[in-house]
Coordinates of C-alpha atoms in Angstrom, one line a residue:
M14 CA 32.1 49.9 -30.3
A15 CA 32.5 46.8 -28.2
T16 CA 31.5 48.7 -25.0
D17 CA 28.0 49.1 -26.5
W18 CA 27.4 45.4 -25.9
L19 CA 28.4 45.4 -22.2
G20 CA 25.5 44.3 -20.0
S21 CA 23.8 42.4 -22.7
V22 CA 22.6 38.8 -22.1
V23 CA 24.1 36.4 -24.6
S24 CA 24.1 32.6 -25.2
I25 CA 27.3 31.0 -26.3
N26 CA 27.2 27.5 -27.8
C27 CA 30.4 25.6 -27.1
G28 CA 29.5 22.5 -28.9
L29 CA 28.3 19.1 -27.9
T30 CA 31.1 18.4 -25.5
L31 CA 31.0 21.5 -23.2
G32 CA 27.5 22.6 -23.8
I33 CA 25.9 26.1 -23.8
Y34 CA 26.7 29.0 -21.5
Q35 CA 24.4 32.0 -20.8
G36 CA 25.3 35.2 -19.0
E37 CA 25.8 38.9 -19.0
V38 CA 28.6 40.3 -21.1
S39 CA 31.2 41.9 -18.7
S40 CA 34.1 42.6 -21.1
V41 CA 35.2 42.1 -24.8
D42 CA 38.9 42.1 -25.6
H43 CA 39.6 42.8 -29.3
A44 CA 43.3 42.1 -28.9
S45 CA 43.0 38.6 -27.5
Q46 CA 39.7 37.9 -29.2
T47 CA 37.9 36.9 -25.9
I48 CA 34.6 37.6 -24.3
S49 CA 33.7 37.4 -20.6
L50 CA 30.4 36.5 -19.0
R51 CA 29.3 37.6 -15.5
Q52 CA 27.2 35.2 -13.4
P53 CA 27.2 32.5 -16.0
Y54 CA 24.9 29.5 -16.4
H55 CA 26.1 26.2 -17.9
N56 CA 23.3 24.1 -19.4
G57 CA 20.8 25.8 -17.2
V58 CA 22.8 25.3 -14.0
R59 CA 24.4 28.2 -12.1
C60 CA 28.2 28.1 -12.4
P61 CA 30.2 28.3 -9.2
L62 CA 32.6 30.9 -10.8
P63 CA 31.5 34.5 -10.9
E64 CA 33.0 35.1 -14.3
V65 CA 34.0 32.9 -17.3
T66 CA 36.1 34.0 -20.3
F67 CA 35.8 32.3 -23.8
S68 CA 38.1 32.5 -26.8
A69 CA 36.4 33.5 -30.1
I70 CA 38.1 30.7 -32.0
D71 CA 36.4 28.1 -29.8
I72 CA 32.8 29.5 -30.0
K73 CA 30.4 27.7 -32.3
E74 CA 27.5 30.1 -32.0
L75 CA 26.7 33.3 -30.2
K76 CA 23.2 34.7 -29.7
F77 CA 22.1 38.0 -28.1
L78 CA 19.2 37.2 -25.8
D79 CA 18.7 40.7 -24.3
I80 CA 20.3 44.1 -24.8
Q81 CA 20.3 46.8 -22.1
N82 CA 17.8 49.5 -22.9
T83 CA 20.0 52.1 -21.2
V84 CA 22.8 51.5 -23.8
K85 CA 22.4 53.2 -27.2
K86 CA 22.0 50.6 -29.9
P87 CA 24.5 50.9 -32.7
S88 CA 23.6 51.2 -36.2
P89 CA 23.6 48.1 -38.5
G90 CA 27.0 49.2 -39.9
Q91 CA 28.5 49.7 -36.4
R92 CA 27.1 46.4 -35.2
A93 CA 28.6 44.5 -38.2
A94 CA 31.9 46.3 -37.6
T95 CA 31.8 45.4 -33.9
E96 CA 31.1 41.7 -34.6
S97 CA 33.6 41.6 -37.4
S98 CA 36.2 43.0 -35.1
F99 CA 35.4 40.3 -32.5
I100 CA 35.6 37.3 -34.8
P101 CA 38.4 36.1 -37.1
P102 CA 38.1 37.4 -40.7
A103 CA 37.2 33.9 -42.0
R104 CA 34.0 33.9 -40.0
H105 CA 30.7 35.5 -41.1
V106 CA 27.7 36.9 -39.4
Q107 CA 24.1 35.8 -40.0
S108 CA 21.1 37.2 -38.1
N109 CA 23.2 38.3 -35.1
R110 CA 24.7 34.8 -34.9
V111 CA 28.4 34.0 -35.1
A112 CA 29.2 30.4 -36.3
L113 CA 32.5 29.3 -34.7
P114 CA 34.0 25.9 -34.1
H115 CA 35.0 25.0 -30.5
V116 CA 35.5 26.5 -27.0
T117 CA 38.3 27.0 -24.6
S118 CA 37.9 28.8 -21.3
S119 CA 40.4 31.3 -20.0
S120 CA 40.7 33.5 -16.9
S121 CA 38.7 36.7 -16.6
H122 CA 41.5 38.3 -14.7
S123 CA 44.3 37.5 -17.1
S124 CA 44.2 36.8 -20.8
T125 CA 47.1 34.3 -20.5
A126 CA 46.3 32.4 -17.3
P127 CA 44.0 29.4 -17.7
I128 CA 41.0 28.9 -15.4
T129 CA 39.6 25.7 -13.9
I130 CA 35.8 25.0 -14.2
L131 CA 34.2 22.9 -11.4
R132 CA 31.4 20.6 -12.6
R133 CA 29.4 18.2 -10.4
G134 CA 32.0 18.1 -7.7
R135 CA 34.9 17.3 -10.0
Q136 CA 37.6 19.3 -11.7
M137 CA 38.0 19.6 -15.4
A138 CA 41.4 19.9 -16.8
P139 CA 42.5 23.6 -17.3
T140 CA 42.7 24.5 -21.0
G141 CA 44.9 27.0 -22.7
P142 CA 44.4 28.9 -26.0
S143 CA 46.8 26.9 -28.2
N144 CA 49.0 24.0 -27.2
S145 CA 46.8 22.3 -24.6
R146 CA 43.7 22.5 -26.6
G147 CA 44.1 19.3 -28.5
A148 CA 44.8 17.2 -25.4
T149 CA 41.8 18.7 -23.6
Q150 CA 39.5 17.9 -26.4
A151 CA 40.8 14.3 -26.6
T152 CA 40.2 13.9 -22.8
Q153 CA 36.8 15.4 -23.0
K154 CA 35.8 13.2 -25.9
K155 CA 37.0 10.1 -24.1
N156 CA 35.1 11.0 -21.0
S157 CA 32.0 11.7 -23.1
V158 CA 32.1 8.3 -24.8
R159 CA 32.8 6.5 -21.6
N160 CA 30.0 8.1 -19.7
G161 CA 27.3 7.1 -22.2
G162 CA 27.3 9.2 -25.3
P163 CA 28.6 12.2 -27.1
T164 CA 25.8 14.6 -26.1
R165 CA 25.7 14.6 -22.4
T166 CA 27.5 12.7 -19.6
R167 CA 25.7 10.2 -17.5
D168 CA 26.0 12.4 -14.4
D169 CA 24.3 15.2 -16.2
E170 CA 21.4 13.0 -17.2
C171 CA 20.9 11.6 -13.7
F172 CA 21.9 14.5 -11.6
G173 CA 21.2 17.5 -13.8
A174 CA 19.8 19.6 -11.0
G175 CA 21.9 22.1 -9.1
T176 CA 23.8 19.7 -6.8
D177 CA 26.9 21.8 -6.5
E178 CA 25.3 24.2 -4.1
N179 CA 25.4 23.6 -0.3
M180 CA 27.5 20.5 -0.7
D181 CA 29.5 21.3 2.5
A182 CA 26.5 21.7 4.7
D183 CA 26.0 18.8 7.3
F184 CA 22.7 17.1 7.5
D185 CA 21.0 17.7 10.8
F186 CA 20.1 14.1 11.9
E187 CA 19.0 15.0 15.4
G188 CA 16.7 17.8 14.2
N189 CA 15.0 15.6 11.7
L190 CA 14.7 12.7 14.1
A191 CA 13.0 15.0 16.6
L192 CA 10.3 15.6 14.0
F193 CA 9.5 11.9 14.0
D194 CA 7.0 10.8 16.6
K195 CA 8.0 7.3 17.1
A196 CA 5.5 6.5 19.9
A197 CA 2.6 7.7 17.8
V198 CA 3.6 5.7 14.7
F199 CA 4.2 2.4 16.6
S200 CA 0.9 2.9 18.4
Q201 CA -0.8 3.2 15.1
I202 CA 1.0 0.1 13.8
A203 CA 0.0 -1.9 16.9
G204 CA -3.5 -0.6 16.8
T205 CA -5.2 0.1 13.5
G206 CA -2.3 0.0 11.1
S207 CA -1.9 -3.8 11.0
R208 CA -5.5 -4.8 11.6
A209 CA -8.3 -5.4 9.1
Q210 CA -11.9 -4.1 9.7
H211 CA -14.3 -7.0 9.8
H212 CA -18.0 -6.2 9.3
N213 CA -20.4 -8.7 10.8
T214 CA -24.1 -9.2 10.1
Q215 CA -25.1 -6.6 12.8
G216 CA -23.2 -3.8 11.0
D217 CA -20.7 -3.0 13.8
Q218 CA -17.0 -3.1 13.2
K219 CA -14.6 -5.5 15.0
P220 CA -10.9 -5.3 14.4
L221 CA -9.1 -8.5 13.7
S222 CA -5.4 -9.2 13.7
Y223 CA -3.9 -11.5 11.0
R224 CA -0.7 -13.4 10.8
H225 CA 1.7 -13.1 7.8
D226 CA 0.5 -16.4 6.5
E227 CA -3.2 -15.8 6.8
N228 CA -5.5 -14.6 4.1
I229 CA -7.3 -11.4 4.9
L230 CA -10.0 -12.0 2.3
E231 CA -13.1 -13.8 3.4
A232 CA -13.2 -17.4 2.3
K233 CA -15.0 -20.6 3.2
P234 CA -14.0 -22.1 6.5
V235 CA -11.4 -24.8 6.3
I236 CA -12.5 -28.4 7.0
Y237 CA -9.7 -30.1 8.7
R238 CA -11.4 -33.5 8.9
Q239 CA -11.6 -34.4 5.2
I240 CA -11.0 -38.2 5.6
T241 CA -13.5 -40.4 7.3
V242 CA -13.2 -44.2 7.6
P243 CA -15.9 -46.8 8.4
Q244 CA -13.5 -48.7 10.7
H245 CA -11.2 -46.5 12.9
G246 CA -7.8 -47.8 13.8
G247 CA -7.9 -46.1 17.2
K248 CA -5.4 -43.4 16.5
E249 CA -5.4 -40.1 14.6
Y250 CA -2.6 -38.1 13.1
C251 CA -2.4 -34.6 11.6
T252 CA -0.4 -33.1 8.8
D253 CA 1.7 -29.9 9.0
S254 CA -1.3 -27.9 7.7
G255 CA -3.6 -29.3 10.4
L256 CA -5.5 -31.9 8.3
V257 CA -6.6 -34.9 10.3
V258 CA -5.6 -38.3 8.9
P259 CA -7.1 -41.3 10.8
S260 CA -5.4 -44.6 11.1
V261 CA -7.1 -47.8 9.8
P262 CA -6.8 -51.4 10.8
Y263 CA -4.9 -53.8 8.7
E264 CA -8.0 -55.6 7.4
L265 CA -9.4 -52.4 5.9
H266 CA -6.0 -51.5 4.5
K267 CA -5.8 -54.9 2.9
R268 CA -9.3 -54.5 1.3
L269 CA -8.2 -51.1 0.0
L270 CA -5.2 -52.5 -1.8
A271 CA -7.2 -55.4 -3.2
A272 CA -9.8 -53.0 -4.6
A273 CA -6.9 -50.9 -6.2
E274 CA -5.6 -54.1 -7.9
R275 CA -9.0 -54.8 -9.4
W276 CA -9.2 -51.3 -10.9
G277 CA -5.7 -51.7 -12.5
L278 CA -3.2 -50.6 -9.8
S279 CA -1.3 -53.9 -10.0
L280 CA 1.3 -55.1 -7.5
E281 CA 4.2 -54.3 -9.9
R282 CA 3.0 -50.6 -10.2
R283 CA 2.6 -50.3 -6.4
L284 CA 6.0 -51.7 -5.8
E285 CA 7.6 -49.2 -8.3
T286 CA 5.7 -46.3 -6.7
T287 CA 6.7 -47.4 -3.2
G288 CA 10.3 -47.8 -4.2
V289 CA 10.5 -44.3 -5.8
C290 CA 8.8 -42.5 -2.9
S291 CA 10.8 -44.4 -0.2
S292 CA 14.1 -43.8 -2.0
Q293 CA 13.4 -40.1 -2.3
M294 CA 12.8 -40.0 1.4
A295 CA 16.0 -41.9 2.1
L296 CA 18.0 -39.6 -0.2
T297 CA 16.7 -36.7 1.8
L298 CA 17.6 -38.3 5.1
L299 CA 21.1 -39.0 3.7
G300 CA 21.8 -35.3 3.1
G301 CA 20.2 -34.7 -0.3
P302 CA 22.2 -32.3 -2.6
N303 CA 24.6 -31.5 0.2
R304 CA 25.9 -35.1 0.2
L305 CA 25.2 -36.5 -3.2
T306 CA 27.3 -34.2 -5.5
P307 CA 29.8 -35.1 -8.3
K308 CA 32.6 -33.5 -6.2
N309 CA 31.8 -35.8 -3.2
V310 CA 32.4 -39.2 -4.9
H311 CA 34.9 -40.3 -2.2
Q312 CA 32.2 -40.0 0.5
R313 CA 29.3 -41.8 -1.0
P314 CA 26.7 -42.8 1.6
T315 CA 26.2 -46.5 2.5
V316 CA 22.8 -48.0 3.0
V317 CA 22.0 -51.5 4.3
L318 CA 18.6 -53.1 3.2
L319 CA 17.2 -55.8 5.5
C320 CA 14.5 -57.5 3.4
G321 CA 12.4 -60.6 3.9
P322 CA 11.0 -63.0 1.3
H323 CA 7.6 -61.3 1.0
I324 CA 5.9 -58.2 -0.5
Q325 CA 7.4 -55.9 2.1
G326 CA 10.8 -57.2 1.2
A327 CA 10.1 -56.6 -2.5
Q328 CA 9.3 -53.0 -1.7
G329 CA 12.7 -52.7 0.1
V330 CA 14.5 -54.2 -2.9
S331 CA 12.8 -51.7 -5.2
C332 CA 13.9 -48.9 -3.0
G333 CA 17.5 -50.2 -3.0
R334 CA 17.5 -50.3 -6.8
H335 CA 16.6 -46.6 -7.0
L336 CA 19.1 -45.7 -4.4
A337 CA 21.9 -47.5 -6.3
N338 CA 20.9 -45.7 -9.5
H339 CA 21.5 -42.4 -7.6
G340 CA 25.0 -43.3 -6.6
V341 CA 24.4 -44.7 -3.1
E342 CA 26.4 -47.7 -1.9
V343 CA 23.6 -50.3 -1.2
I344 CA 24.1 -53.6 0.6
L345 CA 21.1 -56.0 0.3
F346 CA 20.5 -58.6 3.0
L347 CA 18.1 -61.3 1.8
P348 CA 18.1 -64.9 3.1
N349 CA 18.4 -67.5 0.3
F350 CA 17.3 -70.6 2.2
V351 CA 13.6 -69.7 2.3
K352 CA 11.1 -69.7 -0.4
M353 CA 10.5 -66.3 -2.0
Q354 CA 7.5 -64.8 -3.6
E355 CA 7.5 -64.2 -7.3
S356 CA 7.5 -60.4 -6.8
V357 CA 10.7 -60.6 -4.7
T358 CA 12.4 -62.6 -7.4
G359 CA 11.6 -60.1 -10.1
E360 CA 12.8 -57.1 -8.0
V361 CA 16.0 -58.9 -7.1
H362 CA 16.6 -59.6 -10.8
L363 CA 16.2 -55.9 -11.6
Y364 CA 18.4 -55.0 -8.6
S365 CA 21.2 -57.2 -9.8
K366 CA 21.4 -55.2 -13.0
T367 CA 22.3 -52.1 -11.0
S368 CA 24.2 -53.4 -8.0
S369 CA 25.7 -56.8 -7.2
K370 CA 26.2 -56.2 -3.4
Q371 CA 23.9 -58.8 -1.9
V372 CA 24.5 -61.0 1.1
A373 CA 22.5 -63.8 2.7
S374 CA 24.2 -63.9 6.1
V375 CA 24.4 -61.3 8.9
K376 CA 28.1 -62.1 9.2
D377 CA 28.7 -60.5 5.8
L378 CA 27.1 -57.2 6.9
P379 CA 29.5 -54.3 7.8
T380 CA 30.7 -54.2 11.4
S381 CA 31.2 -50.4 11.4
P382 CA 28.2 -48.0 11.4
V383 CA 26.7 -47.2 8.1
D384 CA 24.7 -44.1 7.1
L385 CA 21.2 -45.6 7.0
V386 CA 19.5 -49.0 7.6
I387 CA 16.2 -49.7 5.8
N388 CA 14.1 -52.3 7.6
C389 CA 11.7 -54.4 5.5
L390 CA 11.8 -57.6 7.5
D391 CA 8.2 -57.6 8.8
C392 CA 5.3 -59.3 7.0
H393 CA 1.7 -58.6 7.6
E394 CA 0.5 -62.1 6.6
N395 CA 3.1 -64.1 8.5
P396 CA 4.0 -62.8 12.0
L397 CA 5.8 -66.1 12.8
L398 CA 8.8 -64.9 10.8
R399 CA 10.0 -63.1 14.0
E400 CA 10.7 -66.5 15.6
Q401 CA 13.1 -67.5 12.9
S402 CA 16.9 -67.2 13.5
W403 CA 17.7 -65.2 10.4
Y404 CA 15.1 -62.6 11.4
Q405 CA 16.3 -62.3 15.0
S406 CA 20.0 -62.1 14.0
A407 CA 19.2 -59.3 11.4
A408 CA 17.1 -57.4 13.9
D409 CA 19.9 -57.7 16.5
W410 CA 22.5 -56.4 14.0
A411 CA 20.2 -53.4 13.2
N412 CA 19.8 -52.5 16.9
Q413 CA 23.5 -52.9 17.6
N414 CA 24.6 -50.8 14.7
R415 CA 24.5 -47.1 15.5
A416 CA 23.0 -46.1 12.2
P417 CA 19.4 -44.7 12.1
V418 CA 16.7 -47.0 10.8
L419 CA 13.9 -46.4 8.4
S420 CA 11.0 -48.9 8.5
I421 CA 8.9 -49.3 5.3
D422 CA 5.3 -50.6 5.8
P423 CA 6.0 -52.4 9.1
A424 CA 3.6 -55.0 10.5
I425 CA 1.3 -53.7 13.3
G426 CA 0.0 -56.3 15.6
G427 CA 0.0 -54.8 19.0
Q428 CA 3.5 -56.1 19.6
H429 CA 6.7 -54.2 20.2
Q430 CA 8.7 -53.6 17.0
A431 CA 11.7 -55.9 16.7
V432 CA 13.8 -53.2 15.1
E433 CA 13.8 -49.8 16.8
A434 CA 13.2 -47.4 13.9
K435 CA 13.7 -43.6 13.9
W436 CA 11.3 -43.1 10.9
T437 CA 8.3 -45.2 9.9
L438 CA 6.8 -44.9 6.4
F439 CA 3.2 -46.1 5.8
L440 CA 1.4 -46.5 2.4
G441 CA -1.8 -44.8 1.5
L442 CA -3.3 -44.6 5.0
P443 CA -1.4 -45.1 8.3
L444 CA -1.8 -48.1 10.6
P445 CA -2.1 -47.6 14.3
L446 CA 1.5 -47.5 15.4
A447 CA 2.2 -48.0 19.1
E448 CA 3.6 -45.2 21.2
T449 CA 7.2 -45.1 20.2
E450 CA 9.8 -42.4 19.4
S451 CA 9.5 -43.2 15.7
R452 CA 8.5 -40.4 13.4
V453 CA 5.6 -41.3 11.2
Y454 CA 5.5 -40.5 7.5
L455 CA 2.8 -41.2 4.9
C456 CA 3.5 -42.2 1.2
D457 CA 1.1 -41.6 -1.7
I458 CA 1.0 -44.7 -3.8
G459 CA -1.5 -43.4 -6.4
I460 CA -4.8 -45.0 -5.2
P461 CA -7.7 -43.3 -7.0
K462 CA -10.3 -41.5 -5.1
L463 CA -13.2 -43.7 -6.3
V464 CA -11.3 -46.8 -5.0
F465 CA -11.4 -45.3 -1.5
Q466 CA -15.2 -44.7 -1.9
E467 CA -15.6 -48.4 -2.9
V468 CA -14.4 -49.6 0.5
G469 CA -16.4 -46.9 2.4
I470 CA -13.7 -44.3 2.9
H471 CA -14.5 -40.6 2.3
Y472 CA -11.1 -39.4 1.1
H473 CA -9.6 -36.1 0.2
S474 CA -5.8 -36.1 -0.5
P475 CA -3.8 -34.6 2.3
F476 CA -0.5 -34.7 0.3
G477 CA -0.7 -31.3 -1.5
C478 CA 2.4 -30.9 -3.7
K479 CA 4.3 -33.8 -2.1
F480 CA 4.3 -37.5 -2.3
V481 CA 5.7 -38.1 1.2
I482 CA 4.4 -36.0 4.1
P483 CA 5.1 -36.2 7.9
L484 CA 2.3 -37.1 10.3
H485 CA 2.1 -35.8 13.9
T486 CA 0.3 -37.0 17.0
P487 CA -2.2 -34.3 18.1

């Protein structure tokens, strides 16, 4: 009889889509071919419903896990008769298992009313015994494929624990915050939490505090004075990292460049390096990637180059050629009524292949402010150029124009600079610049270390990963 199986614990396999249910048999209805489970579990998780009813036509497999000892076990013939009366005639029984195709849940209170199963805080569509079964299976199959596979949904894989219980309970923030001793924790952070224990030679412990940019591992002490010169220029600078860079007089700087030329660092190579580094600095001052973009062609920056007929002027022309190659509007001022050095002629020839904007008179320079003025009028070898009319007129134009000025390798002779520069760029080692508001920068022109040693300079590069670095007055 079917009543003999009441109270037995069974496992019902509902296929890959709906999973496996376990529970205690509460009722078996021969007429409607349904079986009901009390206090069911679905895939190992307690169901929120007290009772779930399954149709025999939708069950893939049924296993008896436990049979009540108080109930008299039927004979093999009675058991076969009971199971055969529960399943359709086309099904067969093997080892107390019933192989059936699919599952549809119905209400435990009525054999005709459908039920709704709550899973993971969502509602599954109610299923009926016949006409709604196909639509439900299609919906479940679509959800299964969309959620990551036919076996289990993504929510089941990530949140397979019993998350349905106590979902309506509010979290007690005040109670949990009261368990946190804020004063004790912050006291520990301020005391021993952010400090390293330093062991000295006597064996005692001394707490030390470190900044975020300091190394807590013991290392050799940093030597900040890594450059020593035989002739001091009278002024010292320091880099952003604290390295001391002394200034040198022009005579020592001249001997350094002459030694570099003897070792192969020719004037042409030095002009090219100076032009690249100074143009890179100028591009940064003009706005860099925020200004020079393909979408900003109508607002190209304008730079005026004031150059003389000497090596410093050739360095400025080289800088202008690189700026023009990067899309900057360059206007070169160079007087044509004075004799030029051969290096200047070669740089002007290269510049003419990139830009043809060259003027010889101050009257042809723009009257409106430009973006940047690069000053290369001064000459170390001939300070008398300042007395010439073309030099004075060009310096007056630069001072009257409201554009900022960048001076490259200016002459230092104890005199006031004719052009008030906002930035000053020195080459190799700085010269002793007078007390002005100009910001000093240093350019690496590639002089080898052994060349410094030849002129008596103990040198260690202060540039790091850059070719142009700022210098500060300590």
